[in-house]
Amino acid sequence: MLNRPLLILLSIFISCLQSVYAGTQPTQEQSPKRIQLASGEWRPFLSKDLPHYGYASHIVSEAFSMVGVRVEYEFLPWKRAEHSVKKGVLHGSVVWSYREDREQWALYSQPVIVETVVLFHSTRLPLIEWAKIEDLRGMKVSVALGSSAPTFEAAAEDGILRLLETGDIESNFKMLLRGRTDIFPLIKSVGEYYLRTQFSEEERQQITFSPTIFTPQAYHLILSKEVPDNVELLQQFNQGLKKLKESGRYQELEKQFNQGAYDG
């Protein structure tokens, strides 16, 4: 029979082993589930240089946080971001509008943000009120190079208006200020961000937008169909997004966004 001092030493030794073993086991607090998402530059929604990587990124991060998932973002050119989702190199990407052909390789989340396009124009023009594209007959409409503007492209082909593709967002606002174009269609919050951050108060007073809006556009998290766990991750994200809205946190982030918290 083992004597008492030896039993005590053996008990201490076993306790130490159990402590070491327990310390090496991953727990949710020590090692949260991790997801890697591709992103591109689309201010103020997405940017490696903005607080929380932009407004949309912040929503995605907080929604995943609600269900114990930590997000890592990799900023890539948009074509590479799309390729990384198609091939399952990364779990997915933020944020994308719905397009039927993408369903071949991507799973769509519930909408992360919903935005509307308006027609920005100079205050030198009367306020533009329109109900159909024909109401814009004879006007010059400018869009940023690489932008998709099928409604205006079709109208230009029909001779209703003149379509100008030029530069970036900032350049198009400068064209409005100089009277070189009449209309610049753009997501309202994107336009307001650029006006706040790139133009003087005097210049901002010279630009307004039509009260008529286009159909609101939803933007989603997309996850690759090539990654087996993504069906479960998508369900978790949607649950987290629902919790974010029910808690009031989503509305709080939206309010901060509208106050310029993500201007950088």
mmCIF file of C-alpha atoms in Angstrom:
data_model
loop_
_atom_site.group_PDB
_atom_site.id
_atom_site.type_symbol
_atom_site.label_atom_id
_atom_site.label_comp_id
_atom_site.label_asym_id
_atom_site.label_seq_id
_atom_site.Cartn_x
_atom_site.Cartn_y
_atom_site.Cartn_z
ATOM 1 C CA MET A 1 0.000 0.000 0.000
ATOM 2 C CA LEU A 2 1.248 3.477 -0.858
ATOM 3 C CA ASN A 3 2.098 5.615 2.128
ATOM 4 C CA ARG A 4 0.307 8.914 2.746
ATOM 5 C CA PRO A 5 3.078 11.319 1.570
ATOM 6 C CA LEU A 6 3.398 9.419 -1.720
ATOM 7 C CA LEU A 7 -0.353 9.520 -2.278
ATOM 8 C CA ILE A 8 -0.342 13.278 -1.739
ATOM 9 C CA LEU A 9 2.506 13.750 -4.239
ATOM 10 C CA LEU A 10 0.759 11.516 -6.791
ATOM 11 C CA SER A 11 -2.480 13.476 -6.375
ATOM 12 C CA ILE A 12 -0.660 16.785 -6.950
ATOM 13 C CA PHE A 13 1.065 15.366 -10.058
ATOM 14 C CA ILE A 14 -2.251 14.198 -11.576
ATOM 15 C CA SER A 15 -3.871 17.557 -10.841
ATOM 16 C CA CYS A 16 -1.011 19.357 -12.626
ATOM 17 C CA LEU A 17 -1.380 17.116 -15.670
ATOM 18 C CA GLN A 18 -5.121 17.784 -15.824
ATOM 19 C CA SER A 19 -4.511 21.536 -15.596
ATOM 20 C CA VAL A 20 -1.952 21.460 -18.409
ATOM 21 C CA TYR A 21 -4.228 19.325 -20.587
ATOM 22 C CA ALA A 22 -7.248 21.558 -19.965
ATOM 23 C CA GLY A 23 -5.157 24.639 -20.777
ATOM 24 C CA THR A 24 -4.285 23.269 -24.192
ATOM 25 C CA GLN A 25 -7.899 22.574 -25.229
ATOM 26 C CA PRO A 26 -9.494 25.252 -27.463
ATOM 27 C CA THR A 27 -12.559 26.928 -26.042
ATOM 28 C CA GLN A 28 -14.887 29.383 -27.718
ATOM 29 C CA GLU A 29 -13.311 32.206 -25.689
ATOM 30 C CA GLN A 30 -9.736 31.195 -26.597
ATOM 31 C CA SER A 31 -10.254 30.191 -30.216
ATOM 32 C CA PRO A 32 -13.429 31.609 -31.764
ATOM 33 C CA LYS A 33 -14.478 30.247 -35.119
ATOM 34 C CA ARG A 34 -12.830 32.209 -37.894
ATOM 35 C CA ILE A 35 -14.031 33.180 -41.367
ATOM 36 C CA GLN A 36 -11.959 34.821 -44.126
ATOM 37 C CA LEU A 37 -13.742 37.221 -46.464
ATOM 38 C CA ALA A 38 -12.535 38.998 -49.585
ATOM 39 C CA SER A 39 -13.338 42.679 -49.908
ATOM 40 C CA GLY A 40 -12.673 45.503 -52.312
ATOM 41 C CA GLU A 41 -12.585 49.281 -52.077
ATOM 42 C CA TRP A 42 -16.053 50.841 -52.098
ATOM 43 C CA ARG A 43 -16.204 53.813 -49.765
ATOM 44 C CA PRO A 44 -17.892 54.359 -47.369
ATOM 45 C CA PHE A 45 -19.133 50.766 -47.225
ATOM 46 C CA LEU A 46 -15.816 48.936 -47.631
ATOM 47 C CA SER A 47 -12.225 50.110 -47.300
ATOM 48 C CA LYS A 48 -9.048 48.976 -45.593
ATOM 49 C CA ASP A 49 -8.472 52.592 -44.520
ATOM 50 C CA LEU A 50 -11.855 53.343 -42.898
ATOM 51 C CA PRO A 51 -12.949 52.671 -39.298
ATOM 52 C CA HIS A 52 -13.999 49.007 -38.938
ATOM 53 C CA TYR A 53 -13.115 48.582 -42.644
ATOM 54 C CA GLY A 54 -16.235 50.569 -43.580
ATOM 55 C CA TYR A 55 -19.922 50.546 -42.671
ATOM 56 C CA ALA A 56 -20.939 47.296 -44.395
ATOM 57 C CA SER A 57 -17.873 45.467 -43.038
ATOM 58 C CA HIS A 58 -18.748 46.610 -39.513
ATOM 59 C CA ILE A 59 -22.269 45.200 -39.814
ATOM 60 C CA VAL A 60 -20.941 41.868 -41.104
ATOM 61 C CA SER A 61 -18.331 41.657 -38.322
ATOM 62 C CA GLU A 62 -20.865 42.422 -35.590
ATOM 63 C CA ALA A 63 -23.465 40.011 -36.989
ATOM 64 C CA PHE A 64 -20.911 37.195 -37.004
ATOM 65 C CA SER A 65 -19.740 38.220 -33.532
ATOM 66 C CA MET A 66 -23.290 37.635 -32.298
ATOM 67 C CA VAL A 67 -22.843 33.928 -33.100
ATOM 68 C CA GLY A 68 -19.220 33.563 -31.993
ATOM 69 C CA VAL A 69 -17.475 33.908 -35.364
ATOM 70 C CA ARG A 70 -14.492 36.198 -35.922
ATOM 71 C CA VAL A 71 -14.045 37.815 -39.354
ATOM 72 C CA GLU A 72 -10.771 38.456 -41.166
ATOM 73 C CA TYR A 73 -10.845 40.623 -44.303
ATOM 74 C CA GLU A 74 -8.499 40.366 -47.256
ATOM 75 C CA PHE A 75 -8.647 43.379 -49.567
ATOM 76 C CA LEU A 76 -8.289 42.448 -53.237
ATOM 77 C CA PRO A 77 -9.171 43.839 -56.663
ATOM 78 C CA TRP A 78 -12.816 42.956 -57.310
ATOM 79 C CA LYS A 79 -12.041 40.404 -60.037
ATOM 80 C CA ARG A 80 -9.673 38.541 -57.697
ATOM 81 C CA ALA A 81 -12.226 38.721 -54.898
ATOM 82 C CA GLU A 82 -14.808 37.117 -57.170
ATOM 83 C CA HIS A 83 -12.326 34.445 -58.281
ATOM 84 C CA SER A 84 -11.427 33.621 -54.667
ATOM 85 C CA VAL A 85 -15.107 32.940 -53.920
ATOM 86 C CA LYS A 86 -15.673 30.892 -57.070
ATOM 87 C CA LYS A 87 -12.714 28.634 -56.276
ATOM 88 C CA GLY A 88 -13.250 28.482 -52.521
ATOM 89 C CA VAL A 89 -9.874 30.077 -51.779
ATOM 90 C CA LEU A 90 -11.639 32.227 -49.158
ATOM 91 C CA HIS A 91 -14.963 31.610 -47.449
ATOM 92 C CA GLY A 92 -16.714 34.469 -49.215
ATOM 93 C CA SER A 93 -16.843 38.191 -49.903
ATOM 94 C CA VAL A 94 -18.620 41.433 -48.966
ATOM 95 C CA VAL A 95 -20.917 42.973 -50.239
ATOM 96 C CA TRP A 96 -22.615 42.078 -53.528
ATOM 97 C CA SER A 97 -25.911 42.802 -55.255
ATOM 98 C CA TYR A 98 -27.972 39.835 -56.372
ATOM 99 C CA ARG A 99 -27.357 38.463 -59.841
ATOM 100 C CA GLU A 100 -28.807 35.156 -60.960
ATOM 101 C CA ASP A 101 -25.619 33.892 -62.618
ATOM 102 C CA ARG A 102 -23.705 34.190 -59.328
ATOM 103 C CA GLU A 103 -25.956 31.568 -57.768
ATOM 104 C CA GLN A 104 -23.954 28.942 -59.641
ATOM 105 C CA TRP A 105 -21.045 29.487 -57.249
ATOM 106 C CA ALA A 106 -22.270 31.659 -54.372
ATOM 107 C CA LEU A 107 -24.706 31.518 -51.466
ATOM 108 C CA TYR A 108 -26.475 34.813 -50.708
ATOM 109 C CA SER A 109 -27.149 36.068 -47.191
ATOM 110 C CA GLN A 110 -30.051 38.171 -46.065
ATOM 111 C CA PRO A 111 -29.437 41.821 -47.100
ATOM 112 C CA VAL A 112 -26.626 43.491 -45.170
ATOM 113 C CA ILE A 113 -27.490 46.991 -46.417
ATOM 114 C CA VAL A 114 -30.174 48.391 -48.724
ATOM 115 C CA GLU A 115 -29.332 51.533 -50.687
ATOM 116 C CA THR A 116 -31.048 53.788 -53.224
ATOM 117 C CA VAL A 117 -29.780 55.565 -56.336
ATOM 118 C CA VAL A 118 -30.690 59.208 -56.913
ATOM 119 C CA LEU A 119 -29.877 61.709 -59.652
ATOM 120 C CA PHE A 120 -27.369 64.312 -58.464
ATOM 121 C CA HIS A 121 -27.398 67.590 -60.398
ATOM 122 C CA SER A 122 -26.286 71.198 -60.146
ATOM 123 C CA THR A 123 -28.463 73.718 -58.357
ATOM 124 C CA ARG A 124 -28.163 75.824 -61.507
ATOM 125 C CA LEU A 125 -30.814 73.516 -62.972
ATOM 126 C CA PRO A 126 -34.398 73.494 -61.702
ATOM 127 C CA LEU A 127 -35.061 70.572 -59.368
ATOM 128 C CA ILE A 128 -35.318 67.527 -61.624
ATOM 129 C CA GLU A 129 -38.610 65.713 -61.150
ATOM 130 C CA TRP A 130 -39.114 62.619 -63.246
ATOM 131 C CA ALA A 131 -41.286 59.530 -63.295
ATOM 132 C CA LYS A 132 -39.919 57.736 -66.344
ATOM 133 C CA ILE A 133 -36.660 57.795 -68.277
ATOM 134 C CA GLU A 134 -38.277 59.729 -71.137
ATOM 135 C CA ASP A 135 -38.644 62.697 -68.762
ATOM 136 C CA LEU A 136 -34.851 63.095 -68.966
ATOM 137 C CA ARG A 137 -34.866 63.547 -72.742
ATOM 138 C CA GLY A 138 -32.035 65.661 -74.104
ATOM 139 C CA MET A 139 -29.979 65.640 -70.925
ATOM 140 C CA LYS A 140 -26.326 64.698 -70.516
ATOM 141 C CA VAL A 141 -25.881 61.883 -67.992
ATOM 142 C CA SER A 142 -22.422 60.975 -66.724
ATOM 143 C CA VAL A 143 -21.336 57.753 -65.018
ATOM 144 C CA ALA A 144 -18.008 56.673 -63.574
ATOM 145 C CA LEU A 145 -15.860 54.492 -65.822
ATOM 146 C CA GLY A 146 -16.570 50.809 -65.236
ATOM 147 C CA SER A 147 -19.968 51.452 -63.665
ATOM 148 C CA SER A 148 -22.996 49.462 -64.715
ATOM 149 C CA ALA A 149 -25.859 51.711 -65.816
ATOM 150 C CA PRO A 150 -28.143 49.574 -68.022
ATOM 151 C CA THR A 151 -31.148 51.915 -67.764
ATOM 152 C CA PHE A 152 -29.160 54.886 -69.051
ATOM 153 C CA GLU A 153 -27.215 52.816 -71.588
ATOM 154 C CA ALA A 154 -30.495 51.666 -73.140
ATOM 155 C CA ALA A 155 -31.874 55.226 -73.102
ATOM 156 C CA ALA A 156 -28.708 56.484 -74.825
ATOM 157 C CA GLU A 157 -29.046 53.816 -77.524
ATOM 158 C CA ASP A 158 -32.641 54.957 -78.085
ATOM 159 C CA GLY A 159 -31.478 58.561 -78.462
ATOM 160 C CA ILE A 160 -33.322 59.776 -75.368
ATOM 161 C CA LEU A 161 -30.227 61.151 -73.647
ATOM 162 C CA ARG A 162 -26.468 61.425 -74.024
ATOM 163 C CA LEU A 163 -24.361 59.152 -71.851
ATOM 164 C CA LEU A 164 -20.854 60.199 -70.799
ATOM 165 C CA GLU A 165 -18.429 57.745 -69.179
ATOM 166 C CA THR A 166 -15.716 59.626 -67.390
ATOM 167 C CA GLY A 167 -13.247 59.204 -64.556
ATOM 168 C CA ASP A 168 -14.289 58.374 -61.013
ATOM 169 C CA ILE A 169 -16.962 59.646 -58.634
ATOM 170 C CA GLU A 170 -15.050 62.780 -57.683
ATOM 171 C CA SER A 171 -14.483 63.656 -61.346
ATOM 172 C CA ASN A 172 -18.185 63.351 -62.103
ATOM 173 C CA PHE A 173 -19.127 65.734 -59.300
ATOM 174 C CA LYS A 174 -16.566 68.212 -60.670
ATOM 175 C CA MET A 175 -18.248 67.898 -64.061
ATOM 176 C CA LEU A 176 -21.563 68.841 -62.452
ATOM 177 C CA LEU A 177 -19.952 71.889 -60.837
ATOM 178 C CA ARG A 178 -18.458 72.977 -64.176
ATOM 179 C CA GLY A 179 -21.692 72.441 -66.103
ATOM 180 C CA ARG A 180 -20.165 69.773 -68.353
ATOM 181 C CA THR A 181 -22.909 67.267 -67.480
ATOM 182 C CA ASP A 182 -26.498 67.565 -66.266
ATOM 183 C CA ILE A 183 -27.051 64.433 -64.190
ATOM 184 C CA PHE A 184 -24.895 62.025 -62.199
ATOM 185 C CA PRO A 185 -26.811 58.902 -60.990
ATOM 186 C CA LEU A 186 -25.263 57.472 -57.837
ATOM 187 C CA ILE A 187 -26.151 55.731 -54.581
ATOM 188 C CA LYS A 188 -27.330 58.550 -52.333
ATOM 189 C CA SER A 189 -25.146 57.742 -49.310
ATOM 190 C CA VAL A 190 -22.063 57.268 -51.505
ATOM 191 C CA GLY A 191 -22.607 60.653 -53.110
ATOM 192 C CA GLU A 192 -23.122 62.317 -49.741
ATOM 193 C CA TYR A 193 -19.918 60.715 -48.435
ATOM 194 C CA TYR A 194 -17.843 62.087 -51.337
ATOM 195 C CA LEU A 195 -19.407 65.516 -51.054
ATOM 196 C CA ARG A 196 -18.652 65.618 -47.296
ATOM 197 C CA THR A 197 -15.062 64.436 -47.605
ATOM 198 C CA GLN A 198 -13.836 65.780 -50.962
ATOM 199 C CA PHE A 199 -15.624 69.088 -51.501
ATOM 200 C CA SER A 200 -15.890 72.421 -49.716
ATOM 201 C CA GLU A 201 -19.070 73.709 -48.114
ATOM 202 C CA GLU A 202 -19.408 76.228 -50.950
ATOM 203 C CA GLU A 203 -19.172 73.460 -53.554
ATOM 204 C CA ARG A 204 -21.621 71.230 -51.669
ATOM 205 C CA GLN A 205 -24.198 74.001 -51.736
ATOM 206 C CA GLN A 206 -24.068 73.917 -55.556
ATOM 207 C CA ILE A 207 -25.131 70.245 -55.814
ATOM 208 C CA THR A 208 -28.471 68.662 -54.993
ATOM 209 C CA PHE A 209 -30.377 65.547 -56.029
ATOM 210 C CA SER A 210 -33.786 64.662 -57.388
ATOM 211 C CA PRO A 211 -36.355 63.473 -54.829
ATOM 212 C CA THR A 212 -37.283 60.593 -57.144
ATOM 213 C CA ILE A 213 -35.370 57.418 -56.317
ATOM 214 C CA PHE A 214 -34.722 54.207 -58.167
ATOM 215 C CA THR A 215 -35.827 50.843 -56.768
ATOM 216 C CA PRO A 216 -33.831 50.193 -53.564
ATOM 217 C CA GLN A 217 -30.911 47.803 -54.094
ATOM 218 C CA ALA A 218 -29.924 45.175 -51.514
ATOM 219 C CA TYR A 219 -26.302 44.139 -50.965
ATOM 220 C CA HIS A 220 -25.369 40.783 -49.470
ATOM 221 C CA LEU A 221 -22.608 38.723 -47.971
ATOM 222 C CA ILE A 222 -21.806 35.934 -50.418
ATOM 223 C CA LEU A 223 -20.222 32.602 -49.437
ATOM 224 C CA SER A 224 -18.550 30.105 -51.745
ATOM 225 C CA LYS A 225 -20.345 26.879 -52.601
ATOM 226 C CA GLU A 226 -16.910 25.241 -52.731
ATOM 227 C CA VAL A 227 -16.460 25.469 -48.938
ATOM 228 C CA PRO A 228 -18.388 22.660 -47.165
ATOM 229 C CA ASP A 229 -19.056 24.544 -43.900
ATOM 230 C CA ASN A 230 -20.497 27.569 -45.655
ATOM 231 C CA VAL A 231 -24.132 26.438 -45.586
ATOM 232 C CA GLU A 232 -23.931 26.340 -41.777
ATOM 233 C CA LEU A 233 -21.967 29.624 -41.677
ATOM 234 C CA LEU A 234 -24.616 31.330 -43.790
ATOM 235 C CA GLN A 235 -27.335 30.201 -41.400
ATOM 236 C CA GLN A 236 -25.277 31.476 -38.466
ATOM 237 C CA PHE A 237 -24.722 34.831 -40.170
ATOM 238 C CA ASN A 238 -28.414 35.290 -40.902
ATOM 239 C CA GLN A 239 -29.180 34.478 -37.254
ATOM 240 C CA GLY A 240 -26.539 36.968 -36.103
ATOM 241 C CA LEU A 241 -27.884 39.669 -38.418
ATOM 242 C CA LYS A 242 -31.391 39.100 -37.046
ATOM 243 C CA LYS A 243 -30.075 39.393 -33.470
ATOM 244 C CA LEU A 244 -28.218 42.570 -34.410
ATOM 245 C CA LYS A 245 -31.439 44.157 -35.657
ATOM 246 C CA GLU A 246 -33.567 42.917 -32.764
ATOM 247 C CA SER A 247 -31.062 44.294 -30.248
ATOM 248 C CA GLY A 248 -31.160 47.764 -31.809
ATOM 249 C CA ARG A 249 -27.447 47.655 -32.557
ATOM 250 C CA TYR A 250 -28.007 47.592 -36.334
ATOM 251 C CA GLN A 251 -30.057 50.792 -36.108
ATOM 252 C CA GLU A 252 -27.352 52.358 -33.939
ATOM 253 C CA LEU A 253 -24.696 51.606 -36.584
ATOM 254 C CA GLU A 254 -26.978 53.011 -39.288
ATOM 255 C CA LYS A 255 -27.404 56.230 -37.298
ATOM 256 C CA GLN A 256 -23.637 56.518 -36.841
ATOM 257 C CA PHE A 257 -23.176 55.952 -40.577
ATOM 258 C CA ASN A 258 -25.591 58.751 -41.458
ATOM 259 C CA GLN A 259 -23.684 61.045 -39.062
ATOM 260 C CA GLY A 260 -20.385 60.403 -40.883
ATOM 261 C CA ALA A 261 -18.779 57.982 -38.397
ATOM 262 C CA TYR A 262 -17.200 55.986 -41.230
ATOM 263 C CA ASP A 263 -15.803 58.944 -43.161
ATOM 264 C CA GLY A 264 -12.258 58.144 -42.010
#
